[in-house]
């Protein structure tokens, strides 16, 4: 399993920075993370043809390691999704 060596939450820039092996750095906006949430509730919205939206000014308030990924909590109260490392790595390459 590929896991980042370091994670930094830049609240001012509203971005999560992941430092991977070999010096590769990935930066993902908080709004992008929220809109791409992998939880069942957000998946249901997508299946119905909708898109989960991030409120203006949304920030990431908590990061909880979960072994194969992280659970992210947002300033809008949403904290349902667990973001696997492989999924985060792919998300930042879009």
Short mmCIF file of C-alpha atoms in Angstrom, two decimals:
data_model
loop_
_atom_site.label_atom_id
_atom_site.label_comp_id
_atom_site.label_asym_id
_atom_site.label_seq_id
_atom_site.Cartn_x
_atom_site.Cartn_y
_atom_site.Cartn_z
CA UNK A 1 0.00 0.00 0.00
CA UNK A 2 1.34 3.39 -1.02
CA UNK A 3 0.94 5.88 1.83
CA UNK A 4 2.15 9.48 1.99
CA UNK A 5 5.20 10.27 4.10
CA UNK A 6 3.62 13.50 5.32
CA UNK A 7 0.21 15.22 5.23
CA UNK A 8 -0.26 18.96 5.66
CA UNK A 9 -3.60 20.74 5.95
CA UNK A 10 -3.22 24.35 4.81
CA UNK A 11 -6.42 25.96 6.13
CA UNK A 12 -5.50 29.41 4.78
CA UNK A 13 -5.06 28.09 1.22
CA UNK A 14 -7.90 25.58 1.78
CA UNK A 15 -5.80 22.70 0.44
CA UNK A 16 -4.49 19.34 1.61
CA UNK A 17 -0.89 18.60 0.66
CA UNK A 18 0.34 15.01 0.49
CA UNK A 19 4.07 14.27 0.32
CA UNK A 20 4.63 10.88 -1.33
CA UNK A 21 7.76 8.78 -1.75
CA UNK A 22 10.45 9.93 -4.19
CA UNK A 23 9.71 13.57 -3.36
CA UNK A 24 6.39 13.77 -5.21
CA UNK A 25 3.98 16.35 -3.76
CA UNK A 26 0.26 16.52 -4.41
CA UNK A 27 -2.08 19.37 -3.48
CA UNK A 28 -5.87 18.94 -3.45
CA UNK A 29 -8.33 21.75 -2.71
CA UNK A 30 -10.67 21.22 0.24
CA UNK A 31 -13.65 21.88 -2.04
CA UNK A 32 -12.46 19.19 -4.48
CA UNK A 33 -12.17 16.68 -1.64
CA UNK A 34 -15.67 17.50 -0.38
CA UNK A 35 -17.27 17.33 -3.83
CA UNK A 36 -15.58 13.98 -4.51
CA UNK A 37 -16.52 12.44 -1.15
CA UNK A 38 -16.69 8.63 -1.48
CA UNK A 39 -19.31 8.04 1.25
CA UNK A 40 -22.58 6.23 0.52
CA UNK A 41 -24.64 9.43 0.97
CA UNK A 42 -22.62 11.33 -1.64
CA UNK A 43 -22.55 8.32 -3.98
CA UNK A 44 -26.35 8.24 -3.81
CA UNK A 45 -26.47 11.91 -4.85
CA UNK A 46 -24.26 11.11 -7.87
CA UNK A 47 -26.34 8.07 -8.83
CA UNK A 48 -29.43 10.30 -8.85
CA UNK A 49 -27.67 12.63 -11.31
CA UNK A 50 -26.64 15.27 -8.79
CA UNK A 51 -23.30 16.53 -7.60
CA UNK A 52 -22.32 17.03 -3.95
CA UNK A 53 -21.36 20.69 -3.60
CA UNK A 54 -18.91 22.49 -1.36
CA UNK A 55 -20.07 25.69 0.30
CA UNK A 56 -17.97 28.79 -0.38
CA UNK A 57 -15.19 29.05 2.19
CA UNK A 58 -15.40 25.36 3.14
CA UNK A 59 -12.38 24.07 5.05
CA UNK A 60 -11.05 20.74 6.21
CA UNK A 61 -11.30 20.70 10.01
CA UNK A 62 -10.00 17.26 10.98
CA UNK A 63 -7.97 14.40 9.52
CA UNK A 64 -8.29 10.97 11.15
CA UNK A 65 -5.94 8.18 9.98
CA UNK A 66 -7.80 4.95 9.19
CA UNK A 67 -5.00 2.58 8.16
CA UNK A 68 -5.77 2.32 4.44
CA UNK A 69 -6.68 6.01 4.20
CA UNK A 70 -8.09 8.95 6.14
CA UNK A 71 -11.47 10.16 7.31
CA UNK A 72 -11.87 13.85 6.59
CA UNK A 73 -14.17 16.22 8.48
CA UNK A 74 -15.29 19.47 6.86
CA UNK A 75 -16.53 22.79 8.20
CA UNK A 76 -20.03 22.03 6.84
CA UNK A 77 -20.26 19.13 9.33
CA UNK A 78 -19.77 16.38 6.73
CA UNK A 79 -17.44 13.63 7.96
CA UNK A 80 -18.80 10.39 6.54
CA UNK A 81 -16.30 9.41 3.87
CA UNK A 82 -13.10 7.44 4.26
CA UNK A 83 -10.66 8.43 1.54
CA UNK A 84 -8.33 5.50 0.67
CA UNK A 85 -4.71 6.49 -0.07
CA UNK A 86 -4.91 5.07 -3.60
CA UNK A 87 -8.10 7.03 -4.26
CA UNK A 88 -6.54 10.29 -3.00
CA UNK A 89 -3.48 9.68 -5.13
CA UNK A 90 -5.67 9.23 -8.22
CA UNK A 91 -7.91 12.21 -7.33
CA UNK A 92 -4.98 14.59 -7.33
CA UNK A 93 -3.97 13.48 -10.83
CA UNK A 94 -7.21 14.58 -12.51
#
